[in-house]
CSV table of C-alpha atoms and ligand atoms in Angstrom, one decimal:
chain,number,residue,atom,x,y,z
A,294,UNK,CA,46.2,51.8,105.2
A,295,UNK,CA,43.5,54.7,104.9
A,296,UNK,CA,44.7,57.1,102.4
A,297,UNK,CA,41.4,59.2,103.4
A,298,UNK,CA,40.1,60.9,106.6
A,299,UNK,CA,36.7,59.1,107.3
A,300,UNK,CA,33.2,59.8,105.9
A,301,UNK,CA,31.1,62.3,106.2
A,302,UNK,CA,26.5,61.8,106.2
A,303,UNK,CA,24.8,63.5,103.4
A,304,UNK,CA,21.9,63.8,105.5
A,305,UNK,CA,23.3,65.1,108.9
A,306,UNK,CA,26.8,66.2,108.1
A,307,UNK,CA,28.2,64.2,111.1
A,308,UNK,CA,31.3,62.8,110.1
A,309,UNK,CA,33.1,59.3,110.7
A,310,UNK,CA,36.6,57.9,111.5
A,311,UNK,CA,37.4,55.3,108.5
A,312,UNK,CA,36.9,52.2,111.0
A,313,UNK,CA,34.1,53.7,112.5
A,314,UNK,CA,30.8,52.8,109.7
A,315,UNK,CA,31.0,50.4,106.6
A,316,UNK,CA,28.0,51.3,104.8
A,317,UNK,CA,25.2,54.5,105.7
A,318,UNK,CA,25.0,56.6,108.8
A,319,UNK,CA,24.2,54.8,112.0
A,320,UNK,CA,21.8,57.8,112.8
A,321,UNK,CA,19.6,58.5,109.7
A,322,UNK,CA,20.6,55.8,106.7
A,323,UNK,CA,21.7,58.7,105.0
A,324,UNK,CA,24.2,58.0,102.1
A,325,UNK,CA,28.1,58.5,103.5
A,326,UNK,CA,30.8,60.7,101.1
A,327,UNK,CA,34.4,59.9,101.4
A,328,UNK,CA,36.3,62.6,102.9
A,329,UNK,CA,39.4,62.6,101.6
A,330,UNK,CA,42.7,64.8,102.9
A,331,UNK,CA,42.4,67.3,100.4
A,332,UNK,CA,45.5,69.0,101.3
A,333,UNK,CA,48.0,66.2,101.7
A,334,UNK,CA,46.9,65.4,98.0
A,335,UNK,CA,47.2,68.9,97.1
A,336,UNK,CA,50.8,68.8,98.8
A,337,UNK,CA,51.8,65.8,96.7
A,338,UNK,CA,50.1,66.2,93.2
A,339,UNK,CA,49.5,69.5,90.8
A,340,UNK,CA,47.1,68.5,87.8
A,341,UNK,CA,49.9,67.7,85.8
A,342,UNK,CA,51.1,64.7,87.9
A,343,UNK,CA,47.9,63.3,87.2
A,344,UNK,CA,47.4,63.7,83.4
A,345,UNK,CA,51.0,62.7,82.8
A,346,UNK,CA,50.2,59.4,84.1
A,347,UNK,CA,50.4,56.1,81.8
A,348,UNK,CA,47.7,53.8,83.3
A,349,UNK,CA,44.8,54.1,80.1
A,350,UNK,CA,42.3,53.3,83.3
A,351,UNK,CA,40.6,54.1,86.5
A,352,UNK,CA,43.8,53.8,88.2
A,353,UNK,CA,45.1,56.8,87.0
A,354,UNK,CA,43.6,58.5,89.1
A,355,UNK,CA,45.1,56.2,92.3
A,356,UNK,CA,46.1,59.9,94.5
A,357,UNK,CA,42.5,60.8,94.7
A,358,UNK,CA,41.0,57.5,95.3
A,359,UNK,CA,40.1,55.8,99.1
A,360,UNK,CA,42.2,52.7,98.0
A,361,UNK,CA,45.7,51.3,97.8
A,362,UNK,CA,47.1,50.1,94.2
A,363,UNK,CA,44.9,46.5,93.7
A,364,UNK,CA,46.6,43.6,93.3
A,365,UNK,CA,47.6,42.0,89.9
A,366,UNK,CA,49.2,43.6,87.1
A,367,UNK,CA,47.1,43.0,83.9
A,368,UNK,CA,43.5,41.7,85.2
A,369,UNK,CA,40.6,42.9,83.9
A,370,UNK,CA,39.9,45.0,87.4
A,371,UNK,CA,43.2,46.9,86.0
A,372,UNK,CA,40.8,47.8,82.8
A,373,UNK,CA,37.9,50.1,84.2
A,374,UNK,CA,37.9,53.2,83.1
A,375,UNK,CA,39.6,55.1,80.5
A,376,UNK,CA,36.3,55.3,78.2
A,377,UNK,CA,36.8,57.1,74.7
A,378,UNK,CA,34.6,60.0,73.9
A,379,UNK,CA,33.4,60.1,70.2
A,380,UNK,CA,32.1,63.1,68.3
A,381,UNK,CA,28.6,62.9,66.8
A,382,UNK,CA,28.8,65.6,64.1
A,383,UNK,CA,25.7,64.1,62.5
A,384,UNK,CA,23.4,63.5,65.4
A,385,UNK,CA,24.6,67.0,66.7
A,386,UNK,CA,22.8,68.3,62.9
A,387,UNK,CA,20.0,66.9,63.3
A,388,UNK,CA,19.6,68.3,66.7
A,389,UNK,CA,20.5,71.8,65.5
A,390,UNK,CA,23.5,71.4,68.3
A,391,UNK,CA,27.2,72.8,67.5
A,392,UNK,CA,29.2,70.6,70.3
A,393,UNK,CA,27.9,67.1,71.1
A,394,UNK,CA,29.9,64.0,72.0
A,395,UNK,CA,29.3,61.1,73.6
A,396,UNK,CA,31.2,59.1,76.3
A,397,UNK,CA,30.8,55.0,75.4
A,398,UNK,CA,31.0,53.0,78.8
A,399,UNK,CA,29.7,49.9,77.2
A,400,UNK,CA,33.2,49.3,76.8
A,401,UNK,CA,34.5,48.8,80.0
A,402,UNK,CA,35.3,45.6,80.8
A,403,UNK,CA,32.1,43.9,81.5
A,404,UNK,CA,30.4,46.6,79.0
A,405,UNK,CA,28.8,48.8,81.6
A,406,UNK,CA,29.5,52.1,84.0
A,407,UNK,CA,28.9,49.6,87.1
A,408,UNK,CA,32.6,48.1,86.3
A,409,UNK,CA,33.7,51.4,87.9
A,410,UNK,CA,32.1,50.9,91.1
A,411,UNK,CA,32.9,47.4,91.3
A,412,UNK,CA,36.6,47.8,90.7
A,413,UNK,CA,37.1,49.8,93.9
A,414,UNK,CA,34.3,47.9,96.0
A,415,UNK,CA,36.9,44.8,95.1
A,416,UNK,CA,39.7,46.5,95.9
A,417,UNK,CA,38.4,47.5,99.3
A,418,UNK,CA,37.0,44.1,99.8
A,419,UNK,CA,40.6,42.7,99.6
A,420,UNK,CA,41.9,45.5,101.7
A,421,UNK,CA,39.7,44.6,104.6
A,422,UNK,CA,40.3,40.9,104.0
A,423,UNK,CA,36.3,40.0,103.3
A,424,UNK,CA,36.2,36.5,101.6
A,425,UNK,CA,33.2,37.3,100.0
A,426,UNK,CA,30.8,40.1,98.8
A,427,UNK,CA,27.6,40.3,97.6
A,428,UNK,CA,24.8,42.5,95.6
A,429,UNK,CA,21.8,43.3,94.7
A,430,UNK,CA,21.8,44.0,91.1
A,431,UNK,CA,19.5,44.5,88.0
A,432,UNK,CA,22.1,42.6,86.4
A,433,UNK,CA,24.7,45.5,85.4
A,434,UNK,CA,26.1,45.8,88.9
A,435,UNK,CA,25.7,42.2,89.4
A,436,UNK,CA,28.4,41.3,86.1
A,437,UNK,CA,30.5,44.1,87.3
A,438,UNK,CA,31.3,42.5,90.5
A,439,UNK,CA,31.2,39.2,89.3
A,440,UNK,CA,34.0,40.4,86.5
A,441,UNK,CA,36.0,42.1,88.3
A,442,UNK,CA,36.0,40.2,91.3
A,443,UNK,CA,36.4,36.7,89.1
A,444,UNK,CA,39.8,39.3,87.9
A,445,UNK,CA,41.5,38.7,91.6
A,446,UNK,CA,39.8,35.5,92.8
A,447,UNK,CA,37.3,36.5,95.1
A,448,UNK,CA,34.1,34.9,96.0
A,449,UNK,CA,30.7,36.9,95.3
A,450,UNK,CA,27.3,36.6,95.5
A,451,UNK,CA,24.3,37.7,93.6
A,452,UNK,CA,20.7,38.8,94.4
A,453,UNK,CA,18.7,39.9,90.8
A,454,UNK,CA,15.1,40.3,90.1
A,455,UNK,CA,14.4,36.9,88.0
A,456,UNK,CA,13.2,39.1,85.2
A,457,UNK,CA,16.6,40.2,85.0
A,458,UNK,CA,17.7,40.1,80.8
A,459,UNK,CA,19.5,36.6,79.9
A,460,UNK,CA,22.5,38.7,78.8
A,461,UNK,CA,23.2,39.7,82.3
A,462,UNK,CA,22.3,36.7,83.9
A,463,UNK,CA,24.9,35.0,81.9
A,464,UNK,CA,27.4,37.2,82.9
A,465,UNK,CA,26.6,36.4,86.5
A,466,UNK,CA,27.0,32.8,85.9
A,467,UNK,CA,29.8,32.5,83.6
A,468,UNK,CA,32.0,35.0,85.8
A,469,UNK,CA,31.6,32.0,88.5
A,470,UNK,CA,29.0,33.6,91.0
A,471,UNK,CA,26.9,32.6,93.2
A,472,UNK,CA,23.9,33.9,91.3
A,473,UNK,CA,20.2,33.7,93.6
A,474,UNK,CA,17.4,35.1,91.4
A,475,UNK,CA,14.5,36.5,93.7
A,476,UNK,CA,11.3,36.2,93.0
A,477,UNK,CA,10.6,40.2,93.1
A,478,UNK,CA,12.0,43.2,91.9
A,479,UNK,CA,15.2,44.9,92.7
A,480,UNK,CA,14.3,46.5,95.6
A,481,UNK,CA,13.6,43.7,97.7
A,482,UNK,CA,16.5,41.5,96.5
A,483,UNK,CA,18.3,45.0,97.5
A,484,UNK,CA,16.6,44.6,101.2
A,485,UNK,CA,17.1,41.0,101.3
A,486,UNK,CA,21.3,41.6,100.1
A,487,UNK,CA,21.3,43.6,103.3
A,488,UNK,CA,20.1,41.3,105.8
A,489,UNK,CA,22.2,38.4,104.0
A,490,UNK,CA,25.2,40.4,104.4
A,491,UNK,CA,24.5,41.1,108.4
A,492,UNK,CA,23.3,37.2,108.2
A,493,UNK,CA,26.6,35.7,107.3
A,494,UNK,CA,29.0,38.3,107.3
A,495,UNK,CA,29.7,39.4,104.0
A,496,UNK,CA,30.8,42.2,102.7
A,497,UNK,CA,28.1,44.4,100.7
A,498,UNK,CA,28.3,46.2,97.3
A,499,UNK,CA,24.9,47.6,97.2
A,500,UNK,CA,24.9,50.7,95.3
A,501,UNK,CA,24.9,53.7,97.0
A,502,UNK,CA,25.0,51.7,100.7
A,503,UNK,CA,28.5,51.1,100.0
A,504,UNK,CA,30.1,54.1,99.7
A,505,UNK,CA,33.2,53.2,97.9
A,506,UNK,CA,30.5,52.7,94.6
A,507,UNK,CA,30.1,56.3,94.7
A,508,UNK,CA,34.2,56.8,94.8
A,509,UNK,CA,34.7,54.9,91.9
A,510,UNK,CA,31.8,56.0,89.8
A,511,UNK,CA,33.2,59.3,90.5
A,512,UNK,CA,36.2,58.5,88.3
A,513,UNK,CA,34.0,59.4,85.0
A,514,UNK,CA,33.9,63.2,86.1
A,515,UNK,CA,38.1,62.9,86.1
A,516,UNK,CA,37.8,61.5,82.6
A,517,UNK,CA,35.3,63.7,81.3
A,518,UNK,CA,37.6,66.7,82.8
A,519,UNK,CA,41.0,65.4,81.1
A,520,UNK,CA,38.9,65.2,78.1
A,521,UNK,CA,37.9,68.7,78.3
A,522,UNK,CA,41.1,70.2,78.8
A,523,UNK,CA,42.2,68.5,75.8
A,524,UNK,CA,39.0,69.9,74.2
A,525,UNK,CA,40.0,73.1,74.5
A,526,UNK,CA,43.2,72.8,73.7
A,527,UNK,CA,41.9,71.3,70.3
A,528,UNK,CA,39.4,74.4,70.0
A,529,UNK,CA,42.4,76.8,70.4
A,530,UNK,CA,44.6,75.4,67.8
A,531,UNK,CA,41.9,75.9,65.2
A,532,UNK,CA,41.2,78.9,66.4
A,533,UNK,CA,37.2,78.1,67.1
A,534,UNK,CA,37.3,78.5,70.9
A,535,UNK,CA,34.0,80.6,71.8
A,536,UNK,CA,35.8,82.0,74.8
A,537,UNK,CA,32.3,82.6,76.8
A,538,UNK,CA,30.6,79.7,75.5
A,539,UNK,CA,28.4,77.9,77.9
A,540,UNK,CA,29.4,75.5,80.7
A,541,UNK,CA,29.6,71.6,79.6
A,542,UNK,CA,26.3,70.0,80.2
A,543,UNK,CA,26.5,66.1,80.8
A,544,UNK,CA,23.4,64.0,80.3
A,545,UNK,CA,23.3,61.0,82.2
A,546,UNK,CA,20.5,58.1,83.3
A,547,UNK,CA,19.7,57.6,86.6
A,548,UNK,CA,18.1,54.8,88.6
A,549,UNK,CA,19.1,54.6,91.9
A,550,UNK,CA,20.8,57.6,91.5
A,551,UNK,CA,24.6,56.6,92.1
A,552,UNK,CA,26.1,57.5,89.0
A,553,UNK,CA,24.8,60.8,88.5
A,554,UNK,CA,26.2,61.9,92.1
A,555,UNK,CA,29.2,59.8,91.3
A,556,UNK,CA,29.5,62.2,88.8
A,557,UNK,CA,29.0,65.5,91.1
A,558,UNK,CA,31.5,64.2,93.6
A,559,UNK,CA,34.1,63.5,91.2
A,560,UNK,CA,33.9,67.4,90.0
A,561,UNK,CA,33.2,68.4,93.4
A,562,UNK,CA,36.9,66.8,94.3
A,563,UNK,CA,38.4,68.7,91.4
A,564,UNK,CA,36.8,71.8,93.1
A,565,UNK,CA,38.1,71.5,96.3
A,566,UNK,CA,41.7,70.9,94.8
A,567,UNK,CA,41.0,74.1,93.0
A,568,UNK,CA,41.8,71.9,89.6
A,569,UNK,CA,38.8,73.8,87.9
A,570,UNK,CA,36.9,77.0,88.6
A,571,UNK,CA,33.1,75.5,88.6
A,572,UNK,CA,31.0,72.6,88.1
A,573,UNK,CA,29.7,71.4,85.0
A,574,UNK,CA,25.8,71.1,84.3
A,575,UNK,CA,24.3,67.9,85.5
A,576,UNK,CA,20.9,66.8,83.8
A,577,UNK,CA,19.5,63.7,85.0
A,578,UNK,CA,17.4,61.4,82.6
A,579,UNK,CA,14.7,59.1,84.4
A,580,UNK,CA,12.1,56.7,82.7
A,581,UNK,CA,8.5,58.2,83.4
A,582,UNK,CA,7.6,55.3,84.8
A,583,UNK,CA,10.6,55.2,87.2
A,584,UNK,CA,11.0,58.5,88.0
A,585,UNK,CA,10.9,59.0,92.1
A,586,UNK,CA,14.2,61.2,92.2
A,587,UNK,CA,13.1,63.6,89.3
A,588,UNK,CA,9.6,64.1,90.9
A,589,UNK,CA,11.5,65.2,93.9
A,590,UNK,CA,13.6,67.4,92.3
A,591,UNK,CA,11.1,68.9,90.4
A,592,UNK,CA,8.5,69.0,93.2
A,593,UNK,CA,11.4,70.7,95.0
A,594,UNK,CA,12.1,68.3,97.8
A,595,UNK,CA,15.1,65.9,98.6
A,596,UNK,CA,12.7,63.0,100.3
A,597,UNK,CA,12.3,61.1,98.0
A,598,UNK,CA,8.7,59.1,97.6
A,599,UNK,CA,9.2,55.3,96.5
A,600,UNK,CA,6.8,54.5,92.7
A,601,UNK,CA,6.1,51.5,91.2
A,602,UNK,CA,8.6,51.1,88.4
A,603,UNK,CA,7.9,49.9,85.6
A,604,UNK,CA,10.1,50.6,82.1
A,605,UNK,CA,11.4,48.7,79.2
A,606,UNK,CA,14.9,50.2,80.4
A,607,UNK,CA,15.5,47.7,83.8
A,608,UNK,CA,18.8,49.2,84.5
A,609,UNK,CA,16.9,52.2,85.9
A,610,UNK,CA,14.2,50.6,87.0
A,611,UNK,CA,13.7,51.2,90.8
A,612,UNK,CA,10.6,51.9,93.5
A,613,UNK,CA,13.1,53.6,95.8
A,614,UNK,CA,16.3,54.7,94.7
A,615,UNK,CA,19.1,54.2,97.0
A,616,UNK,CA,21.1,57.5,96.4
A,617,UNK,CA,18.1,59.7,95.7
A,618,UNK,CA,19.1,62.9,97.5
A,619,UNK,CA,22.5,63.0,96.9
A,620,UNK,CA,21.0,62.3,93.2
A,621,UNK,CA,18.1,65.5,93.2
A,622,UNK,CA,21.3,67.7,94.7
A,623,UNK,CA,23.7,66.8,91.7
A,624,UNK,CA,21.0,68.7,89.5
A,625,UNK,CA,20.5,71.1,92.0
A,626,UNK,CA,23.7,72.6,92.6
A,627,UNK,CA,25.1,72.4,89.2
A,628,UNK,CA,22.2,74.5,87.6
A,629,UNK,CA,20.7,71.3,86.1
A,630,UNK,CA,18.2,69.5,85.8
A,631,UNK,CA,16.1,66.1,85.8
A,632,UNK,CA,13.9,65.1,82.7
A,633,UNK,CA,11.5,62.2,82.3
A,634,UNK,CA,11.4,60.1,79.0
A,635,UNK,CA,8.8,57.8,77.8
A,636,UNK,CA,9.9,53.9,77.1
A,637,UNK,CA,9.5,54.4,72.9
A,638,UNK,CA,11.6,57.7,73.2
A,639,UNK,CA,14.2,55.4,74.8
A,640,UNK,CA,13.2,52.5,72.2
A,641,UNK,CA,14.2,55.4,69.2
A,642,UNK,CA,17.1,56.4,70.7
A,643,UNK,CA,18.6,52.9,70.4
A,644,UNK,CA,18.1,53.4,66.9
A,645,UNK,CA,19.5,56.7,66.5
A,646,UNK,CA,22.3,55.7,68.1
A,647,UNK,CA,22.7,52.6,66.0
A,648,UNK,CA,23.2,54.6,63.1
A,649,UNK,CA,26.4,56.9,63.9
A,650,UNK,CA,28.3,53.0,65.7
A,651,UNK,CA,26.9,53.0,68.9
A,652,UNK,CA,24.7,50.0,70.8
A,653,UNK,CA,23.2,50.7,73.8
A,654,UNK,CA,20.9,49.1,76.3
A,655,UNK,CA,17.8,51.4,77.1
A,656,UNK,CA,18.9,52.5,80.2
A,657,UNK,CA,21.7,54.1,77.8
A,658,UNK,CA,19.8,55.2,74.8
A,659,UNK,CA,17.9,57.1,78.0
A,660,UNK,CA,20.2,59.9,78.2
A,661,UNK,CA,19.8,60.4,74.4
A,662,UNK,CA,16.1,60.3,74.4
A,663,UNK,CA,16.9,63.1,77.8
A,664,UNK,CA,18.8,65.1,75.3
A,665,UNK,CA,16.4,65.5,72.7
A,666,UNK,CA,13.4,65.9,75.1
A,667,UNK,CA,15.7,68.8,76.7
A,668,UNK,CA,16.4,70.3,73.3
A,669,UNK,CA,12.3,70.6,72.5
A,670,UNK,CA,12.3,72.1,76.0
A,671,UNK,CA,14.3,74.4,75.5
A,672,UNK,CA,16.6,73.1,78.5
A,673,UNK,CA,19.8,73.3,75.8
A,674,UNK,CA,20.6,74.2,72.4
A,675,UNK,CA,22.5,75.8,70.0
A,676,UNK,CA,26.0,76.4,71.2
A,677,UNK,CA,26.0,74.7,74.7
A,678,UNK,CA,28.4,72.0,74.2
A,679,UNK,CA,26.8,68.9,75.1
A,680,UNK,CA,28.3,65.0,76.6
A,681,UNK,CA,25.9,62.1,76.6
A,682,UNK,CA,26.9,59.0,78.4
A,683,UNK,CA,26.3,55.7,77.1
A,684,UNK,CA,26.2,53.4,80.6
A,685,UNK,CA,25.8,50.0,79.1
A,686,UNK,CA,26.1,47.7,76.1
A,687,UNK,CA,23.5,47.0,73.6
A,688,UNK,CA,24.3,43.6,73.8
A,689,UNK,CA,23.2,43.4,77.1
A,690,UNK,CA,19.2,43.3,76.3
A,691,UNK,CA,19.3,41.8,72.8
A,692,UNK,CA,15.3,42.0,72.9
A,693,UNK,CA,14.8,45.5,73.7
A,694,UNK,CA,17.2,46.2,70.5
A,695,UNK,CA,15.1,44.4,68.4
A,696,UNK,CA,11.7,46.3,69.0
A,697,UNK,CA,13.7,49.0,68.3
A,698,UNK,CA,14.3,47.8,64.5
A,699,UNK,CA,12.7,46.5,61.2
A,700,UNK,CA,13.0,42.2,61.5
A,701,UNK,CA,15.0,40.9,58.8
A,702,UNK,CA,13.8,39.9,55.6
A,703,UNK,CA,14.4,35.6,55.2
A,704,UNK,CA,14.3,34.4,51.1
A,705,UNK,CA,15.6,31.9,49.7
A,706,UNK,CA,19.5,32.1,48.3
A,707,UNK,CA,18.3,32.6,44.7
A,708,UNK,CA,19.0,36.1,42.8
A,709,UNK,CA,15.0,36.0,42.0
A,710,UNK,CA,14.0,35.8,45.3
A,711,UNK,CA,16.5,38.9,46.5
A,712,UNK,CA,15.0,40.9,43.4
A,713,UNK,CA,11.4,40.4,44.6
A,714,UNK,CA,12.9,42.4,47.7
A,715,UNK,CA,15.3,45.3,47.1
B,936,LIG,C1,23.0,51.2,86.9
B,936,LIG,C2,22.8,51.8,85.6
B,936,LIG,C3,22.3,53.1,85.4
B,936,LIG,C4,21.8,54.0,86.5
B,936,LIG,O1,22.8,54.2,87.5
B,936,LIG,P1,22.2,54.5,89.0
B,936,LIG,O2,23.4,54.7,89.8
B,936,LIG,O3,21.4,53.4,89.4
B,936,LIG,O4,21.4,55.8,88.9
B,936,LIG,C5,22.1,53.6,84.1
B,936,LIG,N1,22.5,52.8,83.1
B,936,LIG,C6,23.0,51.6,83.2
B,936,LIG,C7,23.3,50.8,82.0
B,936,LIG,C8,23.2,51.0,84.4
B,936,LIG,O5,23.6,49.8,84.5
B,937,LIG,ZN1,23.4,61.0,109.2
């Protein structure tokens, strides 16, 4: 059944048989990486068998993943993945950038990153026969188990802070969970999860405790890599390849810090298979008044000190973040960084993303609002060709997009009235 070798502790390096831990290390809590057997997969699969496949999903990339093929042909867990990357030639003028794009997960199935997470996190569930799994969740991670588990028929429940947006609570409740709202922020319906799970046996999706959320938000970096190949391959026809142009930089939110070394682990894979020559650059983007893992990174540290968290964007809104050093070390070894962004920078963003098609929540507008904080910093620029991901739908925080904008004139339906106005 296990099509990897075991786990390995991002804190102490000990390593683990696959039956021996579920969730962090017994010794330190420290976040667990899935080891997989690099060279059997290098045996069985050149790049080629991988691109070639058909599956427009996550599940195209089945060789490199901890899990067996899920269950059910044409559910919406079959769906994750496979996010289109768009070209912003205007955005990219106005920020006096030559290559930007932008990589839209508000469209996966429940119109956020977390659907990647929660696909595999389901998958395993089934694997090792748990009847019902739970999470803490500001609401994203939350519909993204409750979606995709709702896909196959299995039970969930959720913890959210009860100011968790009515979009997201929805989700919760329509997808058929049991949804508890707790009277307190994330973090202790993330503490309370845990002792809930150990309470009555369920299985637990916490981000970044379970470490099969890592191994499916790794599955971006695969995407993001197929789309660069065929990036170049673009540049070459027209002849426009700068053939020492800079490394691709990839701007990204982080909260608890799971997506971002999602991200690293993904390309770290391709690295180890020796399916590209080096990393891309990793820049974080936290809320400044949510920012524990960039103070650590930028105070040079990987311990990471718990704040208070408070931000319009509640997707990355956490006091502790539960994959912070893995998080600081995804900047760190990829020659990135982490940049703070204030809660109207992410508020504009909304709108100047609005304007070339795309509606994001603020946690997704944040990696914008990173971008052009990094250009004034002189962090990028110019030439360096540049991917911002979108994590979640606009239409998941409907009042945060509206302080963003101008309300809507009301008249009455008379052709006087609409003169007085344009
Ligand atoms: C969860 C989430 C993030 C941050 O991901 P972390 O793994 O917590 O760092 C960013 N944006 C959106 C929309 C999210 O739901
Ligand atoms: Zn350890």
């Amino acid at each position: 059944m296990n099509k990897f070798n075991g786990y390995r502790c991002s804190i102490c390096g000990v390593e683990y048989l696959p039956g021996q831990v579920t969730y962090t290390c017994p010794r330190d809590g420290g976040n667990l990486d899935v080891v997989l057997d690099v060279d059997a997969i290098k045996k069985k699969f050149q790049p080629e068998d991988i691109v070639s496949r058909t599956e427009a999903s996550l599940w195209r990339y089945l060789p490199l993943l901890p899990v067996n093929e899920p269950a059910g042909d044409s559910t919406p867990l079959r769906a994750a993945g496979w996010t289109p990357v768009f070209a912003l030639p205007r955005l990219a003028e106005k920020l006096h950038l030559k290559h930007l794009w932008l990589k839209d997960e508000s469209r996966n199935p429940t119109a956020s990153f977390k659907d990647r997470a929660s696909a595999l996190v389901v998958t395993r569930a089934c694997e090792i026969k748990s009847e019902i799994v739970v999470t803490a969740s500001t609401g994203n991670a939350g519909a993204a188990l409750a979606g995709m588990a709702a896909a196959v028929g299995q039970k969930t429940v959720i913890f959210a802070p009860k100011t968790a947006p009515q979009a997201k609570v929805a989700q919760l409740l329509v997808f058929g969970s049991r949804v508890i709202l707790v009277n307190g922020t994330y973090d202790e319906a993330f503490d309370l999860t845990i002792k809930a799970a150990n309470e009555f046996g369920w299985y637990c999706r916490n981000t970044g405790y379970n470490p099969f959320t890592l191994e499916g938000k790794k599955t971006a970096a695969f995407e993001i890599w197929e789309w660069w190949i065929e990036a170049h391959r673009a540049w070459h026809k027209k002849g426009s390849l700068l053939e020492n142009h800079a490394p691709l930089t990839i701007f990204v939110s982080v909260g608890d810090g799971n997506i971002i070394s999602g991200i690293h682990k993904g390309f770290k894979d391709l690295l180890s298979l020796g399916w590209i020559p080096n990393l891309p650059r990793i820049i974080g983007v936290q809320a400044e008044g949510s920012a524990a893992i960039a103070n650590a990174f930028h105070t040079g540290v990987e311990t990471i000190a718990p704040v208070s968290a408070t931000t319009i964007a509640d997707s990355i809104s956490v006091d502790l973040p539960r994959d912070g050093v893995r998080a600081v070390r995804a900047a760190r070894q990829t020659d990135g960084t982490y940049i703070t962004v204030k809660d109207e920078d992410i508020i504009k963003a909304i709108a100047e993303l609005g304007k070339v098609g795309i509606f994001a929540e603020p946690a997704g507008a944040a990696a914008y609002a990173g971008l052009v904080k990094a250009i004034r910093l002189g962090v990028v620029g110019g030439d360096d060709p540049i991917l911002v991901i979108n994590t979640g739908s606009g239409l998941k925080d409907v009042r945060a997009a509206l302080q963003a904008v101008s309300p809507a004139p009301i008249i009455e339906p008379t052709l006087e009235a609409l003169k007085k106005i344009v």
